[in-house]
Coordinates of C-alpha atoms and ligand atoms in Angstrom, one line a residue:
M1 CA 15.9 -6.9 -25.2
A2 CA 17.1 -3.4 -24.1
H3 CA 21.1 -2.4 -25.1
P4 CA 22.9 -3.5 -22.1
Q5 CA 24.1 0.0 -22.1
A6 CA 20.9 1.7 -22.0
L7 CA 20.5 0.2 -18.8
L8 CA 19.9 2.2 -15.9
V9 CA 21.5 1.0 -12.7
L10 CA 20.6 2.3 -9.3
E11 CA 22.9 2.4 -6.5
N12 CA 22.4 2.1 -2.3
F13 CA 21.7 5.0 -0.2
I14 CA 24.1 4.9 2.8
G15 CA 25.0 7.6 4.6
G16 CA 24.2 9.6 2.4
K17 CA 26.3 8.5 -0.4
F18 CA 25.1 6.8 -3.6
V19 CA 27.2 3.2 -2.9
P20 CA 27.6 0.7 -5.3
C21 CA 27.3 -3.0 -5.1
S22 CA 28.6 -6.3 -5.7
S23 CA 25.3 -8.0 -7.5
Y24 CA 22.6 -6.9 -9.1
I25 CA 19.0 -7.7 -10.1
D26 CA 17.1 -7.4 -13.1
S27 CA 14.0 -5.1 -13.3
Y28 CA 11.2 -5.0 -16.0
N29 CA 8.9 -2.7 -17.6
P30 CA 5.6 -4.5 -17.2
S31 CA 4.4 -2.5 -20.2
T32 CA 6.9 -4.0 -23.1
G33 CA 8.8 -7.1 -21.1
D34 CA 11.8 -5.6 -21.8
I35 CA 14.5 -5.8 -18.5
Y36 CA 15.2 -1.6 -18.5
C37 CA 16.8 -1.5 -14.8
R38 CA 19.3 -3.3 -12.8
V39 CA 18.6 -2.9 -8.9
P40 CA 21.1 -3.5 -6.3
D41 CA 21.0 -6.9 -5.1
S42 CA 21.7 -6.7 -1.3
G43 CA 22.5 -8.2 1.6
K44 CA 23.8 -8.8 5.1
E45 CA 26.4 -6.3 4.4
E46 CA 24.7 -3.3 2.8
V47 CA 21.9 -3.8 5.5
E48 CA 25.0 -4.0 8.3
A49 CA 26.6 -0.6 6.9
A50 CA 23.2 1.4 6.5
V51 CA 21.9 0.3 10.4
K52 CA 25.5 1.9 11.2
A53 CA 25.0 5.1 9.3
A54 CA 21.0 5.5 10.6
K55 CA 22.2 4.4 14.8
D56 CA 25.2 7.1 14.1
V57 CA 23.0 10.0 13.1
F58 CA 20.5 9.1 15.5
P59 CA 21.3 11.3 18.4
V60 CA 21.6 14.3 16.4
W61 CA 18.3 13.8 14.4
S62 CA 16.6 13.0 17.9
S63 CA 17.4 16.1 19.3
K64 CA 15.9 18.6 17.1
S65 CA 13.1 19.8 17.3
P66 CA 10.3 18.4 16.0
S67 CA 9.5 22.2 14.2
E68 CA 12.8 21.9 12.6
R69 CA 12.2 18.7 11.3
S70 CA 9.1 19.6 9.8
Q71 CA 10.4 22.2 8.2
I72 CA 12.5 20.0 6.5
L73 CA 10.3 17.1 5.5
N74 CA 8.2 20.3 3.9
K75 CA 11.1 21.1 2.0
L76 CA 11.0 17.3 0.6
A77 CA 7.9 17.3 -0.3
D78 CA 8.0 20.8 -2.6
L79 CA 11.1 18.8 -4.2
I80 CA 9.2 15.7 -4.9
E81 CA 6.1 17.9 -5.9
R82 CA 8.7 20.0 -8.6
D83 CA 10.0 16.9 -10.1
L84 CA 6.0 15.3 -10.1
E85 CA 6.0 14.6 -13.6
A86 CA 9.6 13.1 -13.2
F87 CA 8.3 10.6 -10.7
A88 CA 5.0 10.1 -12.3
Q89 CA 6.8 9.6 -15.8
A90 CA 8.9 7.1 -13.9
E91 CA 6.7 5.3 -11.7
S92 CA 4.4 4.2 -14.3
K93 CA 7.3 3.0 -16.2
D94 CA 8.7 0.8 -13.1
Q95 CA 5.4 -0.5 -11.9
G96 CA 3.5 -0.6 -15.4
K97 CA 0.4 2.3 -13.8
T98 CA -1.0 4.5 -15.9
I99 CA 0.3 7.8 -16.2
T100 CA -2.6 9.4 -15.2
F101 CA -2.6 7.7 -12.3
A102 CA 0.7 8.1 -11.1
R103 CA 0.1 11.6 -11.6
T104 CA -2.9 12.0 -9.8
V105 CA -2.7 9.7 -7.0
D106 CA 0.8 8.1 -6.7
I107 CA 3.4 11.3 -6.6
P108 CA 0.9 14.2 -5.3
R109 CA 0.1 11.4 -2.5
A110 CA 4.0 11.2 -1.8
V111 CA 4.3 15.1 -1.2
H112 CA 0.6 15.2 1.0
N113 CA 2.7 12.3 3.0
F114 CA 5.6 14.3 3.8
R115 CA 3.6 17.6 4.5
F116 CA 0.7 16.0 6.5
F117 CA 3.4 14.6 9.2
A118 CA 5.0 17.5 9.0
S119 CA 2.6 19.3 9.8
S120 CA 1.2 16.6 12.9
I121 CA 4.4 16.1 14.2
L122 CA 3.6 19.8 15.4
H123 CA 0.3 19.0 17.1
H124 CA 0.3 15.9 19.2
V125 CA 0.0 16.2 23.5
T126 CA 0.7 13.9 25.9
E127 CA -1.0 12.9 29.0
C128 CA -1.0 14.6 32.7
T129 CA -2.7 13.6 35.4
E130 CA -2.7 14.4 38.8
M131 CA -3.2 12.4 42.6
P132 CA -3.5 15.4 45.2
T133 CA -3.9 12.9 48.0
M134 CA 0.0 11.8 47.0
G135 CA 1.1 15.3 46.3
C136 CA 1.8 13.7 42.7
V137 CA 1.7 14.7 39.2
H138 CA 2.0 12.2 36.1
Y139 CA 2.6 12.7 33.0
T140 CA 3.9 10.9 29.9
S141 CA 6.7 11.4 27.8
R142 CA 7.4 10.3 23.9
A143 CA 10.9 9.7 22.7
P144 CA 11.5 8.7 19.2
V145 CA 12.9 4.5 19.2
G146 CA 16.1 4.2 17.6
V147 CA 16.9 2.8 13.9
A148 CA 13.2 2.3 12.1
G149 CA 13.2 -0.6 9.5
L150 CA 10.8 0.1 6.7
I151 CA 9.7 -2.6 4.0
S152 CA 6.8 -1.6 1.3
P153 CA 5.6 -3.1 -2.2
W154 CA 5.3 -2.6 -5.2
N155 CA 2.1 -1.9 -6.2
L156 CA 2.1 1.7 -4.5
P157 CA 5.9 2.3 -4.4
L158 CA 6.6 5.7 -3.8
Y159 CA 3.6 6.4 -2.1
L160 CA 3.4 3.4 0.5
L161 CA 7.4 4.2 0.8
T162 CA 6.7 7.6 2.2
W163 CA 3.7 6.8 4.6
K164 CA 6.7 5.1 6.4
I165 CA 9.1 7.5 6.0
A166 CA 7.7 10.5 6.7
P167 CA 6.1 9.6 10.3
A168 CA 9.3 7.7 11.0
I169 CA 11.8 10.4 10.7
A170 CA 8.8 13.2 11.8
C171 CA 8.7 11.7 14.8
G172 CA 12.8 11.6 15.1
N173 CA 13.7 7.8 14.5
T174 CA 16.0 7.6 11.6
V175 CA 15.2 5.0 8.7
V176 CA 16.8 2.2 6.8
A177 CA 13.7 1.4 4.3
K178 CA 13.8 -1.6 1.7
P179 CA 11.4 -1.2 -1.6
S180 CA 10.1 -4.0 -3.2
E181 CA 12.7 -4.9 -5.8
M182 CA 10.5 -5.3 -8.4
T183 CA 9.4 -1.1 -8.1
S184 CA 12.6 0.8 -6.9
V185 CA 13.6 3.9 -9.0
T186 CA 11.5 6.2 -7.5
A187 CA 12.7 5.7 -3.8
W188 CA 16.2 6.2 -5.7
M189 CA 15.2 9.0 -7.5
M190 CA 13.9 10.8 -4.2
C191 CA 17.5 10.0 -2.6
K192 CA 18.3 12.4 -5.0
L193 CA 16.5 15.1 -3.2
L194 CA 17.5 14.7 0.7
E195 CA 20.5 16.7 0.7
K196 CA 19.0 19.9 -0.7
A197 CA 15.8 18.7 1.5
G198 CA 18.1 19.2 4.8
V199 CA 18.1 15.9 5.4
P200 CA 21.4 14.9 7.1
P201 CA 23.6 12.3 6.0
G202 CA 22.0 8.8 7.6
V203 CA 18.9 9.9 8.6
V204 CA 17.2 7.7 5.4
N205 CA 18.8 5.0 4.0
V206 CA 17.9 3.2 1.0
V207 CA 19.2 -0.6 0.6
F208 CA 17.6 -2.0 -2.5
G209 CA 17.2 -5.9 -2.9
T210 CA 14.9 -8.8 -2.6
G211 CA 12.9 -9.8 0.8
A212 CA 14.9 -13.2 1.5
K213 CA 18.0 -11.6 1.2
A214 CA 18.0 -7.5 2.0
G215 CA 14.7 -7.5 3.8
E216 CA 15.2 -10.2 6.3
A217 CA 19.3 -9.3 7.4
L218 CA 17.0 -6.4 8.0
V219 CA 14.3 -8.1 10.2
C220 CA 17.1 -9.6 11.8
H221 CA 19.1 -7.0 12.4
P222 CA 19.3 -6.4 16.2
D223 CA 19.9 -2.7 16.1
V224 CA 16.6 -2.4 14.2
P225 CA 14.3 -2.6 17.0
L226 CA 11.0 -1.6 14.9
I227 CA 9.7 -2.5 11.6
S228 CA 6.8 -1.4 9.6
F229 CA 5.7 -4.2 6.5
T230 CA 3.5 -3.6 3.9
G231 CA 2.8 -6.1 2.0
S232 CA 1.5 -9.7 1.9
T233 CA 0.4 -11.9 4.5
L234 CA 2.6 -14.6 3.7
T235 CA 5.8 -12.2 4.1
A236 CA 4.0 -11.2 7.4
Q237 CA 4.1 -14.3 9.3
R238 CA 7.7 -15.1 7.6
I239 CA 8.6 -11.5 9.3
T240 CA 6.9 -12.3 12.4
E241 CA 8.9 -15.7 12.7
R242 CA 12.5 -14.0 11.7
S243 CA 12.0 -11.0 14.2
A244 CA 10.4 -12.8 17.4
P245 CA 13.8 -13.5 18.7
H246 CA 14.8 -10.6 19.2
C247 CA 11.0 -9.2 20.2
K248 CA 10.7 -6.3 17.9
R249 CA 7.8 -3.9 17.8
L250 CA 6.1 -4.3 14.6
S251 CA 3.7 -2.8 12.1
L252 CA 2.0 -5.3 9.6
E253 CA -0.2 -4.0 6.7
L254 CA -1.4 -6.6 4.4
G255 CA -3.5 -8.1 2.1
G256 CA -7.4 -8.1 1.9
K257 CA -10.6 -9.1 0.1
N258 CA -12.6 -6.5 0.3
P259 CA -16.5 -6.8 0.0
A260 CA -19.2 -4.3 -1.5
I261 CA -22.5 -5.0 -0.3
V262 CA -24.8 -2.8 -2.7
F263 CA -28.6 -3.4 -1.1
D264 CA -31.7 -2.5 -3.5
D265 CA -32.0 0.9 -2.3
A266 CA -28.4 1.7 -3.1
D267 CA -28.2 4.8 -6.1
L268 CA -26.8 2.7 -8.3
S269 CA -25.8 6.0 -10.7
Q270 CA -23.3 6.4 -7.9
C271 CA -22.5 2.5 -6.7
I272 CA -21.8 1.3 -10.1
P273 CA -19.0 4.1 -11.7
T274 CA -17.5 3.8 -8.3
T275 CA -17.5 -0.2 -7.9
V276 CA -15.5 -0.7 -11.2
R277 CA -12.7 2.0 -9.7
S278 CA -12.7 0.0 -6.9
S279 CA -12.5 -3.3 -8.4
F280 CA -9.7 -2.2 -11.4
A281 CA -8.4 0.9 -10.6
N282 CA -4.3 0.5 -10.4
Q283 CA -5.3 -3.5 -12.5
G284 CA -6.6 -4.0 -9.2
E285 CA -3.1 -4.0 -7.7
I286 CA -4.6 -2.6 -4.1
C287 CA -5.0 -3.5 -0.9
L288 CA -8.2 -1.7 -0.9
C289 CA -9.8 -2.8 -4.2
T290 CA -13.5 -4.9 -3.9
S291 CA -13.4 -8.3 -5.0
R292 CA -16.3 -9.4 -3.5
I293 CA -19.4 -7.7 -4.9
F294 CA -22.6 -9.0 -2.8
V295 CA -26.0 -7.4 -4.7
Q296 CA -29.0 -7.8 -3.1
R297 CA -31.3 -10.0 -5.4
G298 CA -34.0 -7.4 -6.3
I299 CA -31.2 -5.6 -8.3
Y300 CA -28.8 -7.8 -9.3
S301 CA -29.7 -8.7 -13.3
E302 CA -29.8 -4.9 -13.5
F303 CA -26.6 -4.5 -11.8
L304 CA -24.9 -6.9 -13.6
K305 CA -26.0 -5.5 -16.9
R306 CA -24.9 -2.0 -15.9
F307 CA -22.0 -3.4 -14.4
V308 CA -20.5 -5.0 -17.2
A309 CA -21.0 -2.2 -19.3
E310 CA -19.2 0.4 -17.6
A311 CA -16.2 -1.8 -17.2
K312 CA -16.1 -2.4 -21.0
K313 CA -15.5 1.2 -21.1
W314 CA -12.7 0.8 -19.4
K315 CA -9.8 1.2 -22.0
T316 CA -6.6 -1.4 -21.2
G317 CA -3.2 -0.3 -23.1
N318 CA -0.1 1.4 -23.2
P319 CA 0.6 3.1 -19.5
S320 CA 2.1 6.3 -20.8
D321 CA -1.2 7.0 -23.0
P322 CA -3.4 9.3 -20.8
T323 CA -6.4 8.2 -22.3
V324 CA -5.7 4.4 -20.9
D325 CA -7.4 3.2 -17.8
V326 CA -5.5 -0.1 -17.6
G327 CA -2.5 -0.8 -17.3
A328 CA 0.2 -3.6 -17.4
L329 CA 0.2 -6.1 -14.4
I330 CA 3.6 -5.7 -12.3
S331 CA 5.2 -9.1 -13.9
K332 CA 4.4 -12.0 -16.1
E333 CA 4.5 -14.5 -13.0
H334 CA 1.9 -12.5 -11.7
L335 CA -0.4 -12.2 -14.9
E336 CA 0.1 -15.6 -15.0
K337 CA -1.9 -16.2 -11.4
V338 CA -4.7 -13.7 -12.0
R339 CA -5.2 -15.8 -15.0
N340 CA -5.1 -18.9 -13.4
Y341 CA -7.8 -17.6 -11.1
V342 CA -10.7 -16.4 -14.0
K343 CA -9.6 -20.2 -15.4
K344 CA -10.3 -22.0 -11.7
A345 CA -13.4 -20.1 -12.0
Q346 CA -14.4 -21.1 -15.0
A347 CA -13.9 -24.4 -13.9
E348 CA -15.8 -24.6 -11.4
G349 CA -19.1 -23.5 -13.4
A350 CA -18.5 -19.8 -12.7
R351 CA -19.5 -17.3 -15.4
V352 CA -16.8 -14.9 -17.1
L353 CA -19.4 -11.6 -18.2
C354 CA -16.2 -9.7 -19.9
G355 CA -12.4 -9.8 -19.7
E356 CA -10.3 -12.3 -19.8
G357 CA -10.7 -15.3 -22.5
V358 CA -14.1 -13.5 -23.1
D359 CA -13.2 -10.1 -25.4
P360 CA -10.2 -9.8 -27.8
L361 CA -7.4 -7.7 -26.2
A362 CA -6.1 -5.5 -28.9
L363 CA -2.8 -3.8 -27.6
P364 CA 0.1 -1.4 -29.9
P365 CA 2.8 -2.6 -31.5
G366 CA 5.5 -1.7 -28.6
N367 CA 3.7 -3.4 -25.9
Q368 CA 2.3 -6.7 -27.7
K369 CA 5.2 -8.8 -24.9
G370 CA 3.7 -6.0 -21.5
Y371 CA 1.5 -8.1 -19.0
F372 CA -2.0 -6.9 -19.8
M373 CA -5.2 -8.3 -18.7
L374 CA -8.8 -6.9 -19.1
P375 CA -10.9 -5.7 -16.4
T376 CA -12.8 -9.3 -15.8
V377 CA -16.2 -9.9 -14.3
I378 CA -16.9 -13.1 -12.9
A379 CA -20.9 -14.0 -11.9
E380 CA -22.2 -17.1 -10.4
V381 CA -18.9 -17.9 -8.0
K382 CA -20.2 -19.6 -4.8
D383 CA -18.6 -17.8 -1.4
E384 CA -15.7 -21.4 -1.2
S385 CA -14.3 -20.8 -4.6
C386 CA -10.8 -19.9 -4.1
C387 CA -11.7 -17.0 -6.0
M388 CA -13.8 -15.4 -3.0
Q389 CA -11.8 -16.5 -0.7
E390 CA -8.4 -15.7 -1.7
E391 CA -6.1 -12.4 -2.4
I392 CA -6.0 -12.6 -6.6
F393 CA -4.8 -8.7 -6.7
G394 CA -5.9 -8.6 -10.0
P395 CA -8.3 -6.7 -12.7
V396 CA -10.7 -9.1 -11.7
T397 CA -13.7 -9.3 -9.6
C398 CA -16.6 -11.9 -8.6
V399 CA -19.8 -10.9 -8.2
V400 CA -23.0 -12.6 -6.4
A401 CA -26.5 -12.1 -5.3
F402 CA -28.0 -12.1 -1.9
D403 CA -31.2 -12.0 0.1
T404 CA -31.0 -10.5 3.4
E405 CA -28.6 -7.8 5.3
E406 CA -28.3 -10.8 8.0
E407 CA -27.4 -13.3 5.8
V408 CA -25.3 -10.9 3.4
I409 CA -23.5 -9.6 7.2
K410 CA -22.1 -13.4 7.4
R411 CA -21.1 -14.3 4.0
A412 CA -19.1 -11.1 3.8
N413 CA -16.7 -11.8 7.0
G414 CA -16.7 -15.6 5.7
V415 CA -13.0 -15.2 4.7
K416 CA -9.7 -14.7 6.8
Y417 CA -9.2 -11.1 5.9
G418 CA -10.6 -7.8 7.3
L419 CA -9.0 -4.7 5.3
A420 CA -11.8 -2.7 4.0
A421 CA -15.6 -3.2 3.1
T422 CA -17.8 -0.5 1.5
V423 CA -21.6 -0.7 1.8
W424 CA -24.2 0.9 -0.9
S425 CA -28.1 1.7 0.6
G426 CA -29.8 5.0 0.9
N427 CA -30.9 3.5 4.7
V428 CA -28.8 5.7 6.9
G429 CA -29.6 3.2 10.0
R430 CA -28.9 0.1 7.5
V431 CA -25.5 1.5 7.0
H432 CA -24.1 2.4 10.5
R433 CA -25.9 -1.0 11.7
V434 CA -23.8 -3.3 9.1
A435 CA -20.9 -1.3 9.3
H436 CA -20.8 -1.4 13.1
R437 CA -20.6 -5.6 11.7
L438 CA -18.4 -6.4 9.5
Q439 CA -15.0 -7.1 10.5
S440 CA -13.0 -5.0 8.7
G441 CA -10.7 -2.2 9.6
L442 CA -12.1 0.5 7.7
V443 CA -15.5 0.5 6.2
W444 CA -16.5 3.0 3.5
T445 CA -20.1 3.8 3.2
N446 CA -21.9 5.0 -0.4
C447 CA -18.5 5.8 -1.2
W448 CA -14.7 3.9 -1.7
L449 CA -11.0 5.7 -1.0
V450 CA -11.7 8.3 0.8
R451 CA -9.7 9.0 3.2
D452 CA -8.5 11.3 5.9
L453 CA -4.5 10.8 7.2
N454 CA -5.4 11.7 10.5
L455 CA -7.8 8.5 11.2
P456 CA -6.4 4.6 11.7
F457 CA -5.3 2.8 8.6
G458 CA -5.1 -0.6 9.0
G459 CA -6.5 -4.4 8.9
M460 CA -8.2 -7.0 11.2
K461 CA -8.1 -10.7 11.1
A462 CA -4.9 -11.8 8.7
S463 CA -5.2 -8.1 6.9
G464 CA -2.6 -6.4 9.5
I465 CA -1.8 -5.6 13.0
G466 CA -1.7 -2.4 13.8
R467 CA -2.7 0.5 12.3
E468 CA -0.8 3.9 10.7
G469 CA -2.7 7.2 10.5
A470 CA -1.5 10.8 12.7
K471 CA -2.3 10.0 16.2
D472 CA -1.7 5.6 15.3
S473 CA 2.1 6.3 13.4
Y474 CA 3.0 8.9 16.4
E475 CA 2.4 6.1 18.8
F476 CA 3.9 3.8 16.8
F477 CA 7.4 5.1 15.9
T478 CA 8.1 6.7 19.6
E479 CA 8.7 5.3 22.8
V480 CA 5.9 6.0 25.7
K481 CA 7.2 6.6 29.3
T482 CA 5.3 7.7 32.5
I483 CA 7.0 10.2 34.8
T484 CA 5.2 10.9 38.3
I485 CA 6.3 14.3 40.1
K486 CA 6.0 14.3 43.7
H487 CA 5.6 17.8 44.9
Ligands
NAD1 P1 5.2 -9.3 -0.8 O1 5.0 -9.4 0.6 O2 5.7 -10.4 -1.5 O3 6.5 -8.0 -0.3 C1 6.5 -6.4 0.2 C2 8.0 -6.5 0.9 O4 8.4 -7.1 1.6 C3 9.1 -6.4 -0.7 O5 9.5 -4.8 -0.3 C4 10.0 -7.5 -0.4 O6 11.4 -7.7 -1.5 C5 9.5 -8.1 1.0 N1 10.1 -9.0 1.2 C6 9.5 -10.3 1.0 N2 10.6 -11.8 1.5 C7 10.6 -10.7 2.9 C8 11.3 -11.2 4.2 N3 11.4 -12.8 4.5 N4 11.8 -10.4 5.0 C9 12.1 -9.6 4.7 N5 11.2 -8.9 3.5 C10 11.0 -9.8 3.2 O7 4.2 -8.1 -1.4 P2 4.2 -7.7 -2.8 O8 3.4 -8.8 -3.6 O9 6.0 -6.2 -3.2 O10 2.7 -6.5 -2.6 C11 1.6 -6.8 -2.5 C12 0.8 -7.2 -1.1 O11 0.8 -6.3 -0.3 C13 -0.8 -7.6 -1.3 O12 -1.2 -9.2 -0.6 C14 -1.4 -6.4 -0.9 O13 -2.8 -6.7 -0.6 C15 -0.6 -6.1 -0.1 N6 -0.6 -4.2 0.5 C16 -1.1 -4.2 1.7 C17 -1.6 -2.7 1.8 C18 -2.1 -2.3 3.4 O14 -1.7 -1.3 3.6 N7 -2.5 -2.9 3.8 C19 -1.6 -1.8 1.4 C20 -0.9 -2.3 -0.7 C21 -0.4 -3.2 -0.4

């Protein structure tokens, strides 16, 4: 364990100031298993102070013009970009993800989130209709809602938190954000840049702590009319219940059990590396990761052979080594949970083709106590198995065979989730047909994770309620009014 003197100690950011907390939670470095940071264990009192600060400055911030807010968002983006390397190092250490992923995905996307909403806020138009027989015109007007509560998970810490903060403040709301207690460091680092960017004190407040204490206090606060949440379906159910007495507006971005469907005319030279990436990127800890791969029977054996060979090329180890592809999982408990899925599959008669329990995992001496696991491919799993039904959220993917288009659509839709799906085929008619019938908020064909932030993002069924994106986030973070003028 690290010497207590060396621990990084975070503070809440309320009303433009860093404020110590009366109690703290330990935060681990997943790649070493050491405690390295202490995170405020905030509760009602801290949330109350943050909501008050956000409420007090709302009249000032909401009356700024979109272009004034846009300039501030762009400045903040520039400052994060200036410090990109320090943010990437911190994200990798705090979360266990590889430095390469943090450098090329997490932090650049956090920068882009601010730039994107700084631009998109300038381009919205409202509606207007005429009713000449009544001598009237009608138009809509949109206004920020107030104090937004933003709750984010641990898998893409700054990336997902800024995906909420940027549209919320661009629209003129003020915010109280609560990042995951397991990954709070980059949010704290961002707070240090707010003043320099010109964000007035109180516009962005960050309260650190657990979901049960800090998260619930935010969800139950009567002066927070909207909650944007990304996390598990189970937590979303709890948030829905707790916020119901206040009739809050909710945006819920939840888990997935995403299928990839590979038809026998797919270009395997593209499909295999991309599907290995969609299964194992960020240790499989992305809500959009593929975890059920349906392969048409004629190419099943060849696919499996080439897929396993490709998966074995992925190097697992010290996340700060730029040649490593798979870092550490978020926690010891999560690692155990993911491993248990593999054990259950084996007990049910499935075959583990590579990874956990099959191949040796060699780790550098400093990482022996870290939470590592090799990319694992399981075949011959039954559709009813928990490995095919539940979100595993780790480096584990199941590969099964199918015969017909009709059959695979039914099987792909046969889970409670509906977040993302991937279809691989050279037949353009088929990709459209299948895409239309999949119960999934996002369908990628012959690619994965290519995103245009203008368009809606979100899930169906147990994967969420609401969508985020340029227009969708604008609508969520503003209240619309219809005004009629008689002339
Ligand atoms: P989680 O639901 O455990 O926690 C998410 C956040 O909610 C954390 O900040 C946590 O402290 C907070 N929280 C927990 N209990 C709460 C409560 N009762 N009230 C208020 N807040 C509470 O999820 P996680 O384990 O951090 O993240 C992994 C999950 O997130 C996976 O299911 C994954 O699929 C999902 N996810 C979804 C998306 C998406 O865009 N759809 C993106 C990333 C992750």
